[in-house]
Short mmCIF file of C-alpha atoms and ligand atoms in Angstrom, two decimals:
data_model
loop_
_atom_site.label_atom_id
_atom_site.label_comp_id
_atom_site.label_asym_id
_atom_site.label_seq_id
_atom_site.Cartn_x
_atom_site.Cartn_y
_atom_site.Cartn_z
CA MET A 1 -8.34 95.82 93.55
CA THR A 2 -7.27 94.46 96.91
CA THR A 3 -9.36 92.07 99.14
CA PRO A 4 -10.46 94.02 102.21
CA THR A 5 -9.00 93.01 105.53
CA PHE A 6 -11.41 91.58 108.18
CA ASP A 7 -11.41 94.97 109.94
CA ALA A 8 -12.26 96.72 106.67
CA ARG A 9 -15.18 94.23 106.15
CA TRP A 10 -16.63 95.48 109.41
CA ARG A 11 -15.79 99.23 108.90
CA GLU A 12 -17.12 99.19 105.30
CA ALA A 13 -20.32 97.31 106.01
CA ARG A 14 -23.35 99.40 105.01
CA ARG A 15 -26.01 96.70 105.21
CA ILE A 16 -25.92 94.67 108.37
CA ALA A 17 -28.19 91.82 109.35
CA VAL A 18 -27.99 90.35 112.88
CA LEU A 19 -29.51 86.95 113.74
CA THR A 20 -29.92 86.40 117.50
CA GLY A 21 -30.91 83.30 119.58
CA ALA A 22 -31.49 82.53 123.25
CA GLY A 23 -27.73 82.93 123.96
CA VAL A 24 -28.01 86.74 123.73
CA SER A 25 -30.35 86.77 126.62
CA ALA A 26 -28.54 84.18 128.76
CA GLU A 27 -26.58 86.88 130.54
CA SER A 28 -29.89 88.54 131.50
CA GLY A 29 -30.73 85.41 133.42
CA ILE A 30 -33.18 83.89 130.78
CA PRO A 31 -32.60 80.10 130.34
CA THR A 32 -31.59 78.91 126.83
CA PHE A 33 -33.32 75.93 125.18
CA ARG A 34 -30.55 73.48 124.59
CA GLY A 35 -27.28 72.70 126.51
CA ALA A 36 -26.63 72.75 130.21
CA GLY A 37 -29.46 74.33 132.06
CA GLY A 38 -31.52 74.69 128.99
CA LEU A 39 -35.31 74.48 128.99
CA TRP A 40 -35.32 71.30 126.83
CA ARG A 41 -33.20 69.61 129.50
CA ARG A 42 -35.97 70.10 131.98
CA TYR A 43 -39.04 69.95 129.87
CA ARG A 44 -40.07 67.96 126.78
CA ALA A 45 -40.45 70.32 123.72
CA GLU A 46 -43.27 68.09 122.30
CA GLU A 47 -45.19 68.35 125.49
CA LEU A 48 -45.23 72.14 125.52
CA ALA A 49 -44.09 73.70 122.34
CA THR A 50 -46.28 72.10 119.77
CA PRO A 51 -50.03 72.80 118.57
CA GLU A 52 -50.79 69.17 119.69
CA ALA A 53 -49.62 69.82 123.26
CA PHE A 54 -51.75 72.88 123.37
CA ALA A 55 -54.82 71.17 122.00
CA ARG A 56 -54.30 68.39 124.60
CA ASP A 57 -53.76 70.56 127.60
CA PRO A 58 -53.90 74.23 127.17
CA ARG A 59 -53.69 74.93 130.92
CA LEU A 60 -50.44 73.04 131.26
CA VAL A 61 -48.87 74.84 128.32
CA TRP A 62 -50.10 78.24 129.58
CA GLU A 63 -48.63 77.50 133.20
CA TRP A 64 -45.19 76.98 131.54
CA TYR A 65 -45.55 80.18 129.48
CA ASP A 66 -46.84 82.16 132.42
CA TRP A 67 -43.80 80.98 134.53
CA ARG A 68 -41.38 82.11 131.72
CA ARG A 69 -43.23 85.47 131.39
CA ARG A 70 -42.73 85.91 135.13
CA VAL A 71 -39.01 85.09 134.92
CA ILE A 72 -38.46 87.32 131.97
CA ALA A 73 -40.34 90.27 133.51
CA GLU A 74 -37.82 90.35 136.27
CA CYS A 75 -34.83 90.37 133.76
CA ARG A 76 -33.15 93.31 132.11
CA PRO A 77 -31.62 93.73 128.69
CA ASN A 78 -27.77 93.16 128.88
CA ALA A 79 -24.83 94.75 127.17
CA ALA A 80 -25.30 92.70 124.09
CA HIS A 81 -28.87 93.92 123.58
CA HIS A 82 -27.75 97.44 124.24
CA VAL A 83 -24.92 97.52 121.66
CA LEU A 84 -27.21 95.91 119.07
CA ALA A 85 -29.64 98.69 119.68
CA ASP A 86 -26.91 101.28 119.12
CA LEU A 87 -25.71 99.63 116.04
CA GLU A 88 -28.97 100.08 114.12
CA VAL A 89 -28.48 103.79 114.09
CA ARG A 90 -24.98 103.63 112.87
CA VAL A 91 -25.39 101.77 109.53
CA PRO A 92 -27.75 102.78 106.59
CA GLU A 93 -29.44 99.38 106.24
CA PHE A 94 -29.85 97.22 109.33
CA LEU A 95 -32.15 94.41 110.35
CA LEU A 96 -32.12 92.51 113.70
CA ILE A 97 -33.66 89.14 113.12
CA THR A 98 -34.40 87.42 116.40
CA GLN A 99 -35.60 83.92 117.32
CA ASN A 100 -36.27 85.15 120.79
CA VAL A 101 -39.73 85.70 122.14
CA ASP A 102 -38.56 87.58 125.25
CA GLY A 103 -38.95 91.18 123.95
CA LEU A 104 -35.55 92.09 125.26
CA HIS A 105 -34.17 93.58 122.13
CA ARG A 106 -37.13 96.01 121.90
CA ARG A 107 -36.71 96.88 125.70
CA ALA A 108 -33.16 97.75 124.87
CA GLY A 109 -34.33 100.17 122.25
CA SER A 110 -34.01 98.15 119.03
CA GLN A 111 -36.65 99.22 116.54
CA ARG A 112 -35.68 97.53 113.30
CA VAL A 113 -36.53 94.06 114.61
CA VAL A 114 -38.10 91.04 113.15
CA GLU A 115 -39.36 88.45 115.73
CA LEU A 116 -39.27 85.24 113.70
CA HIS A 117 -40.90 83.07 116.44
CA GLY A 118 -43.39 85.64 117.74
CA SER A 119 -43.60 87.25 121.21
CA LEU A 120 -44.44 85.86 124.71
CA TRP A 121 -46.09 89.29 125.42
CA ARG A 122 -48.83 88.86 122.87
CA VAL A 123 -51.78 86.50 122.75
CA ARG A 124 -53.72 85.23 119.69
CA CYS A 125 -57.36 84.23 119.31
CA PRO A 126 -57.37 81.04 117.18
CA ALA A 127 -61.19 81.65 116.52
CA GLU A 128 -60.97 85.28 115.44
CA GLY A 129 -57.28 85.50 114.37
CA THR A 130 -56.81 88.71 116.47
CA VAL A 131 -53.49 89.42 118.17
CA THR A 132 -53.38 91.47 121.40
CA GLU A 133 -50.60 92.69 123.67
CA ARG A 134 -50.97 91.11 127.21
CA PRO A 135 -47.94 92.42 129.20
CA GLU A 136 -49.46 91.69 132.69
CA VAL A 137 -47.77 89.11 134.90
CA PRO A 138 -49.09 86.84 136.21
CA LEU A 139 -52.15 86.53 133.88
CA PRO A 140 -55.33 86.63 136.07
CA SER A 141 -56.54 83.20 134.93
CA LEU A 142 -55.21 80.31 133.07
CA PRO A 143 -55.80 79.59 130.34
CA PRO A 144 -56.82 83.16 129.36
CA ARG A 145 -59.86 83.44 127.12
CA CYS A 146 -60.95 85.82 124.43
CA ALA A 147 -64.24 87.81 124.72
CA CYS A 148 -65.56 85.47 122.04
CA GLY A 149 -64.98 82.57 124.55
CA ALA A 150 -62.16 80.77 122.74
CA VAL A 151 -59.03 79.80 124.64
CA LEU A 152 -56.28 82.33 123.73
CA ARG A 153 -52.73 81.04 122.87
CA PRO A 154 -49.37 82.62 123.18
CA ASP A 155 -48.45 84.37 119.85
CA VAL A 156 -45.35 82.15 119.35
CA VAL A 157 -44.35 79.74 116.67
CA TRP A 158 -44.30 76.11 117.87
CA PHE A 159 -42.75 73.21 116.09
CA GLY A 160 -44.47 72.17 112.96
CA GLU A 161 -46.04 75.69 112.61
CA ALA A 162 -45.35 78.05 109.83
CA LEU A 163 -43.42 81.20 110.76
CA PRO A 164 -45.16 84.59 110.08
CA THR A 165 -44.91 85.18 106.20
CA ASP A 166 -43.94 88.83 106.41
CA ALA A 167 -41.24 88.15 109.07
CA VAL A 168 -39.72 85.37 106.99
CA GLY A 169 -39.81 87.59 103.79
CA ARG A 170 -38.08 90.46 105.62
CA ALA A 171 -35.47 87.97 107.20
CA TYR A 172 -34.78 86.33 103.81
CA GLY A 173 -34.57 89.76 102.03
CA ALA A 174 -31.94 91.01 104.74
CA ALA A 175 -29.96 87.76 104.39
CA GLU A 176 -29.75 87.99 100.67
CA GLY A 177 -29.04 91.79 100.64
CA CYS A 178 -26.64 92.23 103.60
CA ASP A 179 -22.84 92.70 103.31
CA LEU A 180 -22.15 91.53 106.89
CA MET A 181 -24.20 89.13 109.00
CA LEU A 182 -23.65 88.82 112.71
CA VAL A 183 -24.90 85.50 114.25
CA VAL A 184 -25.18 85.65 118.08
CA GLY A 185 -26.13 83.07 120.60
CA THR A 186 -27.95 80.51 118.49
CA SER A 187 -27.39 76.71 118.28
CA ALA A 188 -28.48 77.17 114.59
CA LEU A 189 -30.49 73.89 114.91
CA VAL A 190 -33.98 75.19 114.19
CA GLN A 191 -35.10 75.82 110.65
CA PRO A 192 -35.79 77.99 108.84
CA ALA A 193 -33.85 80.52 110.99
CA ALA A 194 -30.75 78.33 110.86
CA ALA A 195 -30.50 78.67 107.04
CA LEU A 196 -30.18 82.43 107.04
CA PRO A 197 -26.34 82.60 107.60
CA ALA A 198 -25.67 80.25 104.64
CA ILE A 199 -28.04 82.27 102.50
CA ALA A 200 -26.14 85.51 103.50
CA LYS A 201 -22.71 83.79 102.72
CA ALA A 202 -24.03 82.48 99.37
CA HIS A 203 -24.94 86.09 98.48
CA GLY A 204 -21.41 87.32 99.31
CA ALA A 205 -21.89 88.61 102.91
CA TYR A 206 -19.17 88.34 105.47
CA VAL A 207 -20.50 86.19 108.26
CA VAL A 208 -19.44 86.52 111.93
CA GLU A 209 -20.48 84.16 114.65
CA VAL A 210 -20.43 84.93 118.40
CA ASN A 211 -21.13 81.92 120.60
CA LEU A 212 -20.04 80.22 123.69
CA ASP A 213 -19.82 76.89 121.77
CA ALA A 214 -19.27 75.45 118.32
CA THR A 215 -22.51 75.15 116.18
CA PRO A 216 -23.14 73.66 112.82
CA LEU A 217 -22.47 77.16 111.43
CA SER A 218 -18.94 77.40 112.79
CA HIS A 219 -17.31 75.81 109.76
CA LEU A 220 -18.80 78.25 107.26
CA VAL A 221 -18.41 81.60 108.96
CA ASP A 222 -15.61 84.01 108.08
CA GLU A 223 -14.90 85.15 111.68
CA LEU A 224 -15.63 83.26 114.99
CA HIS A 225 -15.69 84.68 118.43
CA ARG A 226 -16.00 82.24 121.26
CA GLY A 227 -17.37 83.61 124.46
CA LYS A 228 -20.19 85.58 126.05
CA ALA A 229 -22.13 87.96 123.83
CA GLY A 230 -22.30 90.58 126.47
CA GLU A 231 -18.54 90.74 126.58
CA ILE A 232 -17.66 90.26 123.06
CA LEU A 233 -20.25 92.41 121.21
CA PRO A 234 -19.36 95.61 123.04
CA ARG A 235 -15.67 95.03 122.12
CA LEU A 236 -16.43 94.26 118.44
CA LEU A 237 -18.90 96.96 117.88
CA CYS A 238 -17.16 99.90 119.64
CA ALA A 239 -14.47 99.66 116.79
CA LEU A 240 -17.16 100.65 114.17
CA PRO A 241 -17.33 104.28 112.86
CA GLY A 242 -20.21 106.44 114.32
CA PRO A 243 -23.36 107.38 112.36
C1 BJW B 314 -24.26 81.97 124.22
C2 BJW B 314 -24.36 82.42 125.59
C3 BJW B 314 -23.86 83.68 125.72
C4 BJW B 314 -25.40 80.55 125.48
N1 BJW B 314 -23.29 84.33 124.69
N2 BJW B 314 -23.74 82.70 123.25
C5 BJW B 314 -35.46 71.04 108.05
C6 BJW B 314 -34.75 70.06 108.62
C7 BJW B 314 -35.12 69.46 109.89
C8 BJW B 314 -36.13 69.88 110.61
C9 BJW B 314 -37.00 70.97 109.97
C10 BJW B 314 -36.61 71.34 108.77
N3 BJW B 314 -37.39 72.42 108.59
C11 BJW B 314 -38.35 72.55 109.63
C12 BJW B 314 -37.98 71.59 110.46
C13 BJW B 314 -38.77 71.33 111.72
C14 BJW B 314 -38.45 72.27 112.84
C15 BJW B 314 -37.01 72.17 113.18
O1 BJW B 314 -36.20 73.03 112.77
N4 BJW B 314 -36.64 71.12 113.92
C16 BJW B 314 -35.16 70.90 114.29
C17 BJW B 314 -34.95 71.15 115.85
C18 BJW B 314 -34.78 69.66 113.86
N5 BJW B 314 -38.96 73.67 112.54
C19 BJW B 314 -40.13 74.02 112.71
O2 BJW B 314 -40.96 73.24 113.05
C20 BJW B 314 -40.44 75.51 112.28
N6 BJW B 314 -41.54 75.41 111.49
C21 BJW B 314 -41.41 75.17 110.13
O3 BJW B 314 -40.44 74.91 109.55
O4 BJW B 314 -42.58 75.04 109.55
C22 BJW B 314 -42.72 74.59 108.11
C23 BJW B 314 -44.22 74.84 107.81
C24 BJW B 314 -44.36 75.48 106.60
C25 BJW B 314 -45.80 75.66 106.12
C26 BJW B 314 -46.82 75.13 107.02
C27 BJW B 314 -46.48 74.44 108.17
C28 BJW B 314 -45.15 74.38 108.61
C29 BJW B 314 -40.87 76.26 113.56
C30 BJW B 314 -39.75 76.36 114.54
C31 BJW B 314 -40.35 77.04 115.83
C32 BJW B 314 -39.35 77.02 116.93
N7 BJW B 314 -39.97 77.44 118.11
C33 BJW B 314 -39.10 77.52 119.32
C34 BJW B 314 -40.16 77.88 120.49
C35 BJW B 314 -40.70 79.29 120.42
C36 BJW B 314 -41.73 79.59 121.44
C37 BJW B 314 -41.13 79.56 122.82
O5 BJW B 314 -40.07 80.18 123.20
O6 BJW B 314 -41.62 78.80 123.63
O7 BJW B 314 -38.22 78.62 119.16
S1 BJW B 314 -38.08 76.05 119.81
C38 BJW B 314 -36.81 77.11 120.33
O8 BJW B 314 -35.62 76.84 119.54
C39 BJW B 314 -37.24 78.55 120.19
C40 BJW B 314 -35.97 79.16 119.71
O9 BJW B 314 -36.30 80.40 119.18
C41 BJW B 314 -35.39 78.08 118.80
C42 BJW B 314 -33.89 78.21 118.53
O10 BJW B 314 -33.11 78.09 119.79
P1 BJW B 314 -31.87 79.03 119.90
O11 BJW B 314 -32.29 80.47 120.03
O12 BJW B 314 -30.87 78.67 118.94
O13 BJW B 314 -31.38 78.51 121.37
P2 BJW B 314 -30.59 77.28 121.86
O14 BJW B 314 -30.79 77.05 123.27
O15 BJW B 314 -30.71 76.16 121.07
O16 BJW B 314 -29.08 77.83 121.64
C43 BJW B 314 -28.49 78.78 122.44
C44 BJW B 314 -27.07 79.08 121.97
O17 BJW B 314 -26.63 80.14 122.75
C45 BJW B 314 -26.11 77.88 122.07
O18 BJW B 314 -25.34 77.68 120.97
C46 BJW B 314 -25.13 78.36 123.32
O19 BJW B 314 -23.79 77.90 123.09
C47 BJW B 314 -25.19 79.91 123.03
N8 BJW B 314 -24.96 80.61 124.25
N9 BJW B 314 -25.07 81.53 126.37
C48 BJW B 314 -23.21 83.73 123.48
N10 BJW B 314 -23.71 84.16 127.01
#
């Protein structure tokens, strides 16, 4: 038996998992978190993306989220989102695992998506546990309130909070079962998402990274592509066979 070449690993992949981060939406005009121009250069994460920050000042936290919702509402999915949406119909088993809360993968047509860190477009009532779609921008009043009177929160995962159990289960299942994992535009610093590529690799998957910069994953992946996701992904994925 011969070892498949890199191209063959792509062509023969039947179970593909994709992990995306903020970099996949950068070319749509959405700021990333870390690095030049990143949100955490301008805002302190612990003052905005923690349950403690929300308990201290829900209006401040909501003003930040409302601003981000307004920015994102003006943005469109880019070529990277679109080719990933095309990819899911070309392989028998596919899961797109995103850390992004911007909803752009779904807007590009992706359906097999797990949103590990939730969605900016939903709100959650901490008192009732109910989750509701709230697409309107701007929100009519801040902080928004539930009919029960409780202050609603964004349905996102803040530091120190557990990720949704079903989302984590699906993501780990895909990482353990895929034969190719594509890791796009994440600094791979935030756990538990950052552990998924190593899990895939340990289970025999071929791991491919697409990123502008080096990350802690770069030394373990099988194939590295340095550059913009919106330019690299269309080139990589157009070489795959059709459905
Ligand atoms: C491009 C590009 C282009 C640019 N093309 N590339 C183990 C060790 C240490 C710490 C921990 C640990 N386990 C847990 C922790 C704590 C913590 C953590 O990981 N901290 C580290 C930062 C040290 N994790 C948590 O707290 C998590 N919870 C948890 O583990 O709970 C345990 C628990 C169990 C049971 C009960 C209770 C608790 C939760 C993490 C939640 C993260 N939340 C955020 C905010 C979401 C909401 C919001 O958006 O406001 O999620 S933080 C932020 O970081 C956001 C992102 O999804 C996440 C990841 O960022 P991402 O996507 O990687 O973006 P960047 O900006 O970092 O990187 C962009 C990349 O793109 C760069 O590499 C660029 O080069 C690249 N790029 N343009 C290609 N065009």
